[in-house]
XYZ file of C-alpha atoms in Angstrom:
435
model
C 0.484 3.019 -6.562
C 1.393 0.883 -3.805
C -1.517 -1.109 -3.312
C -5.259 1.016 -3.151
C -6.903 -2.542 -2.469
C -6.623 -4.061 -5.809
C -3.713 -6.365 -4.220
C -3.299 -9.323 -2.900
C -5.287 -12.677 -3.702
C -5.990 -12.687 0.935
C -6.905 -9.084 0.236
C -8.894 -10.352 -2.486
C -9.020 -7.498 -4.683
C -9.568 -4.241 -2.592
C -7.921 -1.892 -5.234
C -4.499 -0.894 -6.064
C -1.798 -3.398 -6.751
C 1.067 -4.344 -4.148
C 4.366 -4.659 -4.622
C 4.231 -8.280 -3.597
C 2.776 -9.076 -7.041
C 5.027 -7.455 -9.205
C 6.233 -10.301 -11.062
C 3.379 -12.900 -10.624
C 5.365 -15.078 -7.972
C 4.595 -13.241 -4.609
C 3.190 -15.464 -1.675
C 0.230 -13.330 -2.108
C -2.782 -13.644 -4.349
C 7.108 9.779 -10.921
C 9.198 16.344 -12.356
C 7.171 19.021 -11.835
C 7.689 21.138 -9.287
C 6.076 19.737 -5.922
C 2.401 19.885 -4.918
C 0.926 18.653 -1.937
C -0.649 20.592 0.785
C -3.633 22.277 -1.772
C -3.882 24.499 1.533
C -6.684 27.238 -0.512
C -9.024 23.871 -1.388
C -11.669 24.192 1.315
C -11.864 21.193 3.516
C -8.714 20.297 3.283
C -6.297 23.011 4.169
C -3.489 23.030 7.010
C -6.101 24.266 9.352
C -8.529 21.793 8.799
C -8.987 18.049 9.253
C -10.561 15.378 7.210
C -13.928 13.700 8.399
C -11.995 10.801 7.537
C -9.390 11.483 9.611
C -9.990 13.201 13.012
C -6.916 14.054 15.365
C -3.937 14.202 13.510
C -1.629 17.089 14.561
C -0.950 19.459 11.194
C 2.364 21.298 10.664
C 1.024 25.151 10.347
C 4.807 25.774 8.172
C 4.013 22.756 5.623
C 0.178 22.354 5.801
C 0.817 18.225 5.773
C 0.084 15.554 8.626
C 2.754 15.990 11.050
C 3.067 13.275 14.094
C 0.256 11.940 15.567
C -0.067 11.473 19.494
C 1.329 8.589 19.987
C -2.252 7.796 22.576
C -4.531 8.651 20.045
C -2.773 5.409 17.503
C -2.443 3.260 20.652
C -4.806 3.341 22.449
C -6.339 1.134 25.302
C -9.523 -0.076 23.441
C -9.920 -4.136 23.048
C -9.639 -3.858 19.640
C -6.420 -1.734 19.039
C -3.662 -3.692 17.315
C -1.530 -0.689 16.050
C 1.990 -1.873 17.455
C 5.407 1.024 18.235
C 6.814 -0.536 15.056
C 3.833 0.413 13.058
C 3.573 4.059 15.282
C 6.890 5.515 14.192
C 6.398 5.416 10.670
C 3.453 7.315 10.777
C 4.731 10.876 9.561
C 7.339 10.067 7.507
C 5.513 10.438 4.265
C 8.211 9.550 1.953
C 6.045 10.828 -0.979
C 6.693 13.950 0.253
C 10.026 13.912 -0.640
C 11.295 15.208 -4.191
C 14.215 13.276 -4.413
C 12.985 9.645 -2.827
C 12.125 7.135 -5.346
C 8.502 7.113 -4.318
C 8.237 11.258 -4.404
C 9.899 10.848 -7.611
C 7.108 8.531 -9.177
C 4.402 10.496 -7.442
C 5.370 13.534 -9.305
C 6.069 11.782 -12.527
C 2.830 10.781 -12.468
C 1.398 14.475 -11.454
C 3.263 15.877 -14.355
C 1.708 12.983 -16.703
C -1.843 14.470 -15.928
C -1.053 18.028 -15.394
C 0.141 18.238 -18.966
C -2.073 15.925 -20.566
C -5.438 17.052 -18.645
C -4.209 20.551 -17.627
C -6.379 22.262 -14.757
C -8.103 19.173 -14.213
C -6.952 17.163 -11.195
C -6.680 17.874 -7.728
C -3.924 16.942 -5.895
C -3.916 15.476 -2.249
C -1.424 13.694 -0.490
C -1.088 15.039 3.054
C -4.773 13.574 4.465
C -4.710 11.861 7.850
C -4.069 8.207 8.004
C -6.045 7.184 10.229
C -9.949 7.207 9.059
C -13.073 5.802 10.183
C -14.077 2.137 9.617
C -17.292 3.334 7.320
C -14.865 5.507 5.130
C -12.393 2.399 4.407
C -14.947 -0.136 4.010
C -18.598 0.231 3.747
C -18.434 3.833 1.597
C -16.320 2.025 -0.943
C -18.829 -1.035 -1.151
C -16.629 -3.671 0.699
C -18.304 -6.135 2.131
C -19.110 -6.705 5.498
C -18.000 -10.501 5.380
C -14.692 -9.371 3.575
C -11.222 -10.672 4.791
C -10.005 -7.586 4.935
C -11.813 -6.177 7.414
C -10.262 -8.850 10.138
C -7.788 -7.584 12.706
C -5.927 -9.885 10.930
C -5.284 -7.988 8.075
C -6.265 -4.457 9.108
C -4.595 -2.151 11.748
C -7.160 -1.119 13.810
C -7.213 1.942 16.713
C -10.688 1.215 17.890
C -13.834 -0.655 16.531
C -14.912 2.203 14.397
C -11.516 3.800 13.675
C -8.679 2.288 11.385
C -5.048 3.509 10.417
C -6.318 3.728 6.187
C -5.676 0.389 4.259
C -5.931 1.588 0.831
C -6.568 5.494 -0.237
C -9.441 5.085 -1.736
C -10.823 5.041 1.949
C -10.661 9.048 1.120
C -12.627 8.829 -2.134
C -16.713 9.513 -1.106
C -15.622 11.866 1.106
C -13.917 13.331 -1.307
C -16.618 13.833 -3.903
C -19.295 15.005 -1.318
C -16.388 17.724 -1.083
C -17.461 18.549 -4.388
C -14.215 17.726 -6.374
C -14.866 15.805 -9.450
C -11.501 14.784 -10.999
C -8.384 14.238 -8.298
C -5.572 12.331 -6.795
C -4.796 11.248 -3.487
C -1.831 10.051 -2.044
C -0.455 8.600 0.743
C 0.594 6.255 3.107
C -1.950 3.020 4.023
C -1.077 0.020 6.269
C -1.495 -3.838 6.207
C -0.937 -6.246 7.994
C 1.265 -8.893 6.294
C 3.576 -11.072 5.710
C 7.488 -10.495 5.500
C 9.525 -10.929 2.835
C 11.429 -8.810 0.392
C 8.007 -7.149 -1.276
C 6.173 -6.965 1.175
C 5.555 -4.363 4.285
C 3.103 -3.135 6.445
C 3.543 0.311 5.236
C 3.404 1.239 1.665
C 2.564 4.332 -0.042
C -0.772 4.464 -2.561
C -2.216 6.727 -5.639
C -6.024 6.856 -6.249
C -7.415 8.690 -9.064
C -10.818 9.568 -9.849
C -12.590 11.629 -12.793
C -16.255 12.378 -12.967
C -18.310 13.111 -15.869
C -21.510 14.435 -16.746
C -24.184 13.417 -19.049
C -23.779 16.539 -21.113
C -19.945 14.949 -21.683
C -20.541 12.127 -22.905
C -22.632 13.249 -25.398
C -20.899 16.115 -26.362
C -18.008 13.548 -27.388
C -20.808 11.384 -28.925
C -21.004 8.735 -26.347
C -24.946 7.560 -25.911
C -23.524 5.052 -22.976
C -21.723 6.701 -19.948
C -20.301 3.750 -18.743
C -18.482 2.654 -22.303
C -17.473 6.216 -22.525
C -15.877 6.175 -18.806
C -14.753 2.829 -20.032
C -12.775 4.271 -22.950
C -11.310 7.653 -21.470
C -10.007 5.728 -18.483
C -7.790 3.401 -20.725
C -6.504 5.579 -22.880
C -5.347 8.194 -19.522
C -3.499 5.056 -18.177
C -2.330 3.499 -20.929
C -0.808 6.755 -21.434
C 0.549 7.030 -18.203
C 2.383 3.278 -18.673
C 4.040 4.700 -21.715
C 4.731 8.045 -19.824
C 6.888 5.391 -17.139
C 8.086 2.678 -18.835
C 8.377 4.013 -22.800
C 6.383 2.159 -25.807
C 6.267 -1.433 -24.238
C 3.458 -3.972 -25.273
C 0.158 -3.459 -22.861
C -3.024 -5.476 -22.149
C -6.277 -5.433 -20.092
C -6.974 -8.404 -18.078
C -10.986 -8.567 -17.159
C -11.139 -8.176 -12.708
C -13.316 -7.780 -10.216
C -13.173 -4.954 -7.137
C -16.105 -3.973 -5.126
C -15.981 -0.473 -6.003
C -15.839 -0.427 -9.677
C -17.745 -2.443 -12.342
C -16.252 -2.840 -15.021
C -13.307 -3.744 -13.241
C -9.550 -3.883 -14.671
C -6.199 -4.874 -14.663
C -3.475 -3.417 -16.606
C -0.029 -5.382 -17.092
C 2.571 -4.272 -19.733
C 5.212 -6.630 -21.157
C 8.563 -5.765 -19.256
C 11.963 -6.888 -18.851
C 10.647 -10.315 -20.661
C 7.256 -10.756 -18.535
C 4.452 -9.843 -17.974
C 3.756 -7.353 -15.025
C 0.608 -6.130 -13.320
C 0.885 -2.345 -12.958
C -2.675 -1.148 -10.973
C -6.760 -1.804 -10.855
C -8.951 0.246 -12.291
C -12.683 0.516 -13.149
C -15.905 2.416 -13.959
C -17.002 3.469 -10.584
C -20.558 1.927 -9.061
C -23.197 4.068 -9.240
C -24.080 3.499 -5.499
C -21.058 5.000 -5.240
C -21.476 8.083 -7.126
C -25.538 8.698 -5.950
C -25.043 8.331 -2.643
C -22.220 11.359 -2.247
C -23.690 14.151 -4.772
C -22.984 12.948 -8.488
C -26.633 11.371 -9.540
C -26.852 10.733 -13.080
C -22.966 11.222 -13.574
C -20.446 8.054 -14.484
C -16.775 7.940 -13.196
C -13.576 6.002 -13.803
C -10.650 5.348 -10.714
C -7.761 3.598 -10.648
C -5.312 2.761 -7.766
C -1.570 1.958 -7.780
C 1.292 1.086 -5.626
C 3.943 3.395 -5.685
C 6.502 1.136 -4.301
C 5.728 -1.618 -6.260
C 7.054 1.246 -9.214
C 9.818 1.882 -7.945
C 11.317 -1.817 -7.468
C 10.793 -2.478 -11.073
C 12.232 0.954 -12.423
C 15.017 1.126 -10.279
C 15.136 -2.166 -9.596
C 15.750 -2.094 -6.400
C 15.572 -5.819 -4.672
C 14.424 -5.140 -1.405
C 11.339 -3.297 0.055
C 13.304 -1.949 3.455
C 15.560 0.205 0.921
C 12.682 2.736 0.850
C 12.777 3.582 4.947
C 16.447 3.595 4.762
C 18.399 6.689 6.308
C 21.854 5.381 4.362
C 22.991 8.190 2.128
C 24.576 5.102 -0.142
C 21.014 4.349 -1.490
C 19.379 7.868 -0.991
C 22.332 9.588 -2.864
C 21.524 7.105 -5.975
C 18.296 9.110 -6.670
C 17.622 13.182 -8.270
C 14.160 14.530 -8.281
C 12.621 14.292 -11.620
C 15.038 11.335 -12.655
C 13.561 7.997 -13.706
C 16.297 5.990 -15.091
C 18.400 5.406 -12.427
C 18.860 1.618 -11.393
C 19.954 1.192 -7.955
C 23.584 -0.501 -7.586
C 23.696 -2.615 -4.699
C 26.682 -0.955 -1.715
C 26.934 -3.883 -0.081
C 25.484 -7.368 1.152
C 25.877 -8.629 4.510
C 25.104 -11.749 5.459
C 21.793 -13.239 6.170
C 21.355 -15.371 9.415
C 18.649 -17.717 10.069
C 17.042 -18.691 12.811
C 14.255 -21.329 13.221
C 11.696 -21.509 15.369
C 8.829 -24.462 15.942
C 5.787 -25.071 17.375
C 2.082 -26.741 17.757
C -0.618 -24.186 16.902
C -3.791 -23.449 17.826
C -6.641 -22.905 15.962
C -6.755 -18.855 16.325
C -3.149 -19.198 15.104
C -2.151 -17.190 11.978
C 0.957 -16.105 10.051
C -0.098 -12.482 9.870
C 0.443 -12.378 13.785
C 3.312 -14.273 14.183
C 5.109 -11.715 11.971
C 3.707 -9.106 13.734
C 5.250 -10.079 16.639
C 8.335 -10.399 14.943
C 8.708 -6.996 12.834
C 7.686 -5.424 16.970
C 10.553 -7.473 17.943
C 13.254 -7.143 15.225
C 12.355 -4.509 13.186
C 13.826 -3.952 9.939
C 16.579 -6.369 10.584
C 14.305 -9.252 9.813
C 14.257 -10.015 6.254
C 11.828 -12.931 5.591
C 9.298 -15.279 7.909
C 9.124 -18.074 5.756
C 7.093 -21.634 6.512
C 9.532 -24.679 6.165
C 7.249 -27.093 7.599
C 3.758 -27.825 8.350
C 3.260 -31.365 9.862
C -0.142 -32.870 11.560
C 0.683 -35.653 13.911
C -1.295 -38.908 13.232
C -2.717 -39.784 16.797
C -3.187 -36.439 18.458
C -4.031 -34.697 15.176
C -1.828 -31.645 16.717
C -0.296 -29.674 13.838
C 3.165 -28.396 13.775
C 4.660 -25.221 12.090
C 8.407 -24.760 11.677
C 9.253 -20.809 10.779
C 12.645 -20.070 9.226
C 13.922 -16.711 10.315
C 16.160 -14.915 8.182
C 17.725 -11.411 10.330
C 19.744 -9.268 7.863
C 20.777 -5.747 8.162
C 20.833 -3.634 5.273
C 23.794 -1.665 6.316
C 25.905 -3.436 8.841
C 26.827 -7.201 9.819
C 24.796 -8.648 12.449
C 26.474 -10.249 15.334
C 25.949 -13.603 17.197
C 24.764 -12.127 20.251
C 22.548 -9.515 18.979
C 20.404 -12.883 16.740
C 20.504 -14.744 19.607
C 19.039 -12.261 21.879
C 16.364 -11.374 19.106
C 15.348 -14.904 18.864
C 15.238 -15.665 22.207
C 12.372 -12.821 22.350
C 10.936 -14.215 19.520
C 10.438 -17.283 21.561
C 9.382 -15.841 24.962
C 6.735 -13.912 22.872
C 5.496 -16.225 20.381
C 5.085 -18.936 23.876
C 3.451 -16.005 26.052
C 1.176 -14.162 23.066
C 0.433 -16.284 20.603
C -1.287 -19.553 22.597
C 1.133 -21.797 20.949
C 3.095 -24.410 22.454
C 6.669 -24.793 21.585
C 8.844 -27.644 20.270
């Protein structure tokens, strides 16, 4: 649920929601038992690999995406920008784990549709992250002038091959498969800002159900697309109430390149307003061009992290990719009314940094740079000040660091040494000029 592209206002509406919007204010724009390697579908078994998704080593015990070679992520092409940082978390696939707050949701959310539409989905969640350019983009209707196609934004291993941004990069191949009603999850990567929602690596649902003329009417629909309309809101208004209980709902009119009509959904919780995913009737360029002519379809995407934080509220996006047993041990499979109590809070320590850009310069890379550097002991990259000086016409940024660790206190020497890379790099990679 994580984010499918339906996120951010500089992703401008790709599909799912991100966690960075889950109260409105971001910078930026759930037990059944467990089911994930659907090793007898054909196509997609443990000894097979996705068109999307060439080269991925495969576990032959578990049937799911083990580690990929580490040359076949980062690779020596001019356009490769996949960093180590972004490398190692490629495999962990915390969805695949029962008792992790995002395995949790993912099969609260399985259960929601296996026992209100029993036999009717198929569930994947072990494809290969990374996926061809066309699959991501162009077979999903984005457009070739979009923002999120920039290296910017997108994580790319060559000029034709990408490391997935949303999961609905897996949805024509999917149909021309010849599945007609499924769910895919999985990991997908961004490039993006840093702050307490927001990460590079996030963890996605798509769904997608397909009917046929001879449905439509059956249920005495004469227009497929108000009919696709209508069974798509009541499955996921159903599903809100399935994960949050009876709270106040309503549909807010959007626009995503893949679906028209296009929607929002945002229930009333915890006294606001919250977006939960994007949804739609799919295009019908879509559907004609991979095997369903003359049918209609509905899909929705959502950010399963972006769950999680308001269920359990949990306050910071790191938790998820922490090894501490004090926030892992908080969490049972099949549970979904924990809230996380915070072990302990170490203090922040911050860090500025200052400098005249140049035109090429963006945020995106300059926190880049630092997650390669620091890791997950930088909390937020925040702009304090942005000044243009009035005779050269040279404009100043002024970054505020903050470092924090979730489990330990940083010392002075360890900051110090992290910033001081911080400013070798940003000088050396960046073609900025520091104050």
């Amino acid at each position: 649920m994580q984010r499918s592209l339906m996120a951010s206002a500089r992703y401008c509406k790709l599909f799912s929601t991100r966690p960075g919007r889950l109260t409105h204010i971001g910078r930026k724009c759930g037990s059944v038992p467990l089911i994930s390697n659907v090793s007898t579908v054909h196509g997609y078994g443990k000894h097979s690999k996705s068109l999307s998704a060439p080269r991925a080593a495969m576990s032959t015990e578990t049937g799911r995406v083990g580690s990929i070679p580490r040359e076949e992520v980062i690779t020596s092409d001019p356009a490769n920008n996949v960093t180590d940082n972004i490398y190692e978390k490629i495999g962990t696939n915390l969805h695949h784990i029962p008792s992790h707050p995002i395995g949790i949701i993912k099969e609260a959310i399985y259960g929601y549709f296996d026992r209100n539409y029993p036999d009717t989905f198929t569930k994947f969640d072990d494809l290969h992250p990374v996926v061809t350019a066309t699959a991501n983009f162009d077979e999903v209707l984005v457009p070739s002038d979009h923002v999120s196609r920039s290296p910017n934004d997108t994580y790319y291993v060559d000029s034709e091959t990408v490391l997935r941004c949303h999961t609905s990069a897996h949805q024509a191949e999917t149909l021309r498969k010849g599945f007609t009603s499924f769910l895919v999850t999985g990991d997908v990567y961004r490039r993006d800002s840093i702050d307490s929602t927001h990460y590079p690596v996030f963890h996605q649902m798509e769904g997608v159900r397909v009917f046929t003329e001879d449905e439509w009417k059956a249920a005495g629909a004469s227009d497929g697309t108000a009919f696709c309309e209508q069974e798509l809101k009541k499955a996921l208004e159903g599903l809100a109430k399935e994960l949050f209980g009876d709270v106040e709902m309503r549909w807010i009119d959007a626009y995503f390149p893949f679906t028209d009509p296009s929607f929002e959904l945002e229930i009333y919780f915890k006294d606001q307003w919250l977006e939960v995913l994007g949804c739609g009737v799919m295009e019908q360029e879509i559907l004609d061009k991979n095997g369903r002519e003359g049918h209609k379809a509905w899909a929705f995407g959502l950010g399963l992290e972006r769950l999680a934080m308001v269920l359990y509220d949990i306050p910071d996006i790191r938790l998820f990719w922490t090894s501490d047993q004090r926030f892992l041990k908080q969490f049972k499979e099949g549970d979904l009314q924990s809230k996380f109590k915070p072990y302990s809070k170490y203090p922040p320590c911050f860090k500025d940094v200052a400098f005249w850009i140049s035109e090429d310069f963006t945020e995106n890379n300059l926190c880049e740079l630092v997650r390669g550097i620091a890791g997950d002991l930088v909390e937020e990259v925040k702009l304090i000040d942005d000044f243009t000086h009035p005779k050269t016409g040279k404009t100043s940024n002024c970054f505020r660091i903050a470092y924090r660790s979730m489990e330990r206190s940083l010392t002075d020497d360890e900051i110090n040494n992290l910033q001081e890379e911080v400013r070798k790099q940003v000088a050396s990679k960046l073609n900025v000029e520091l104050r």
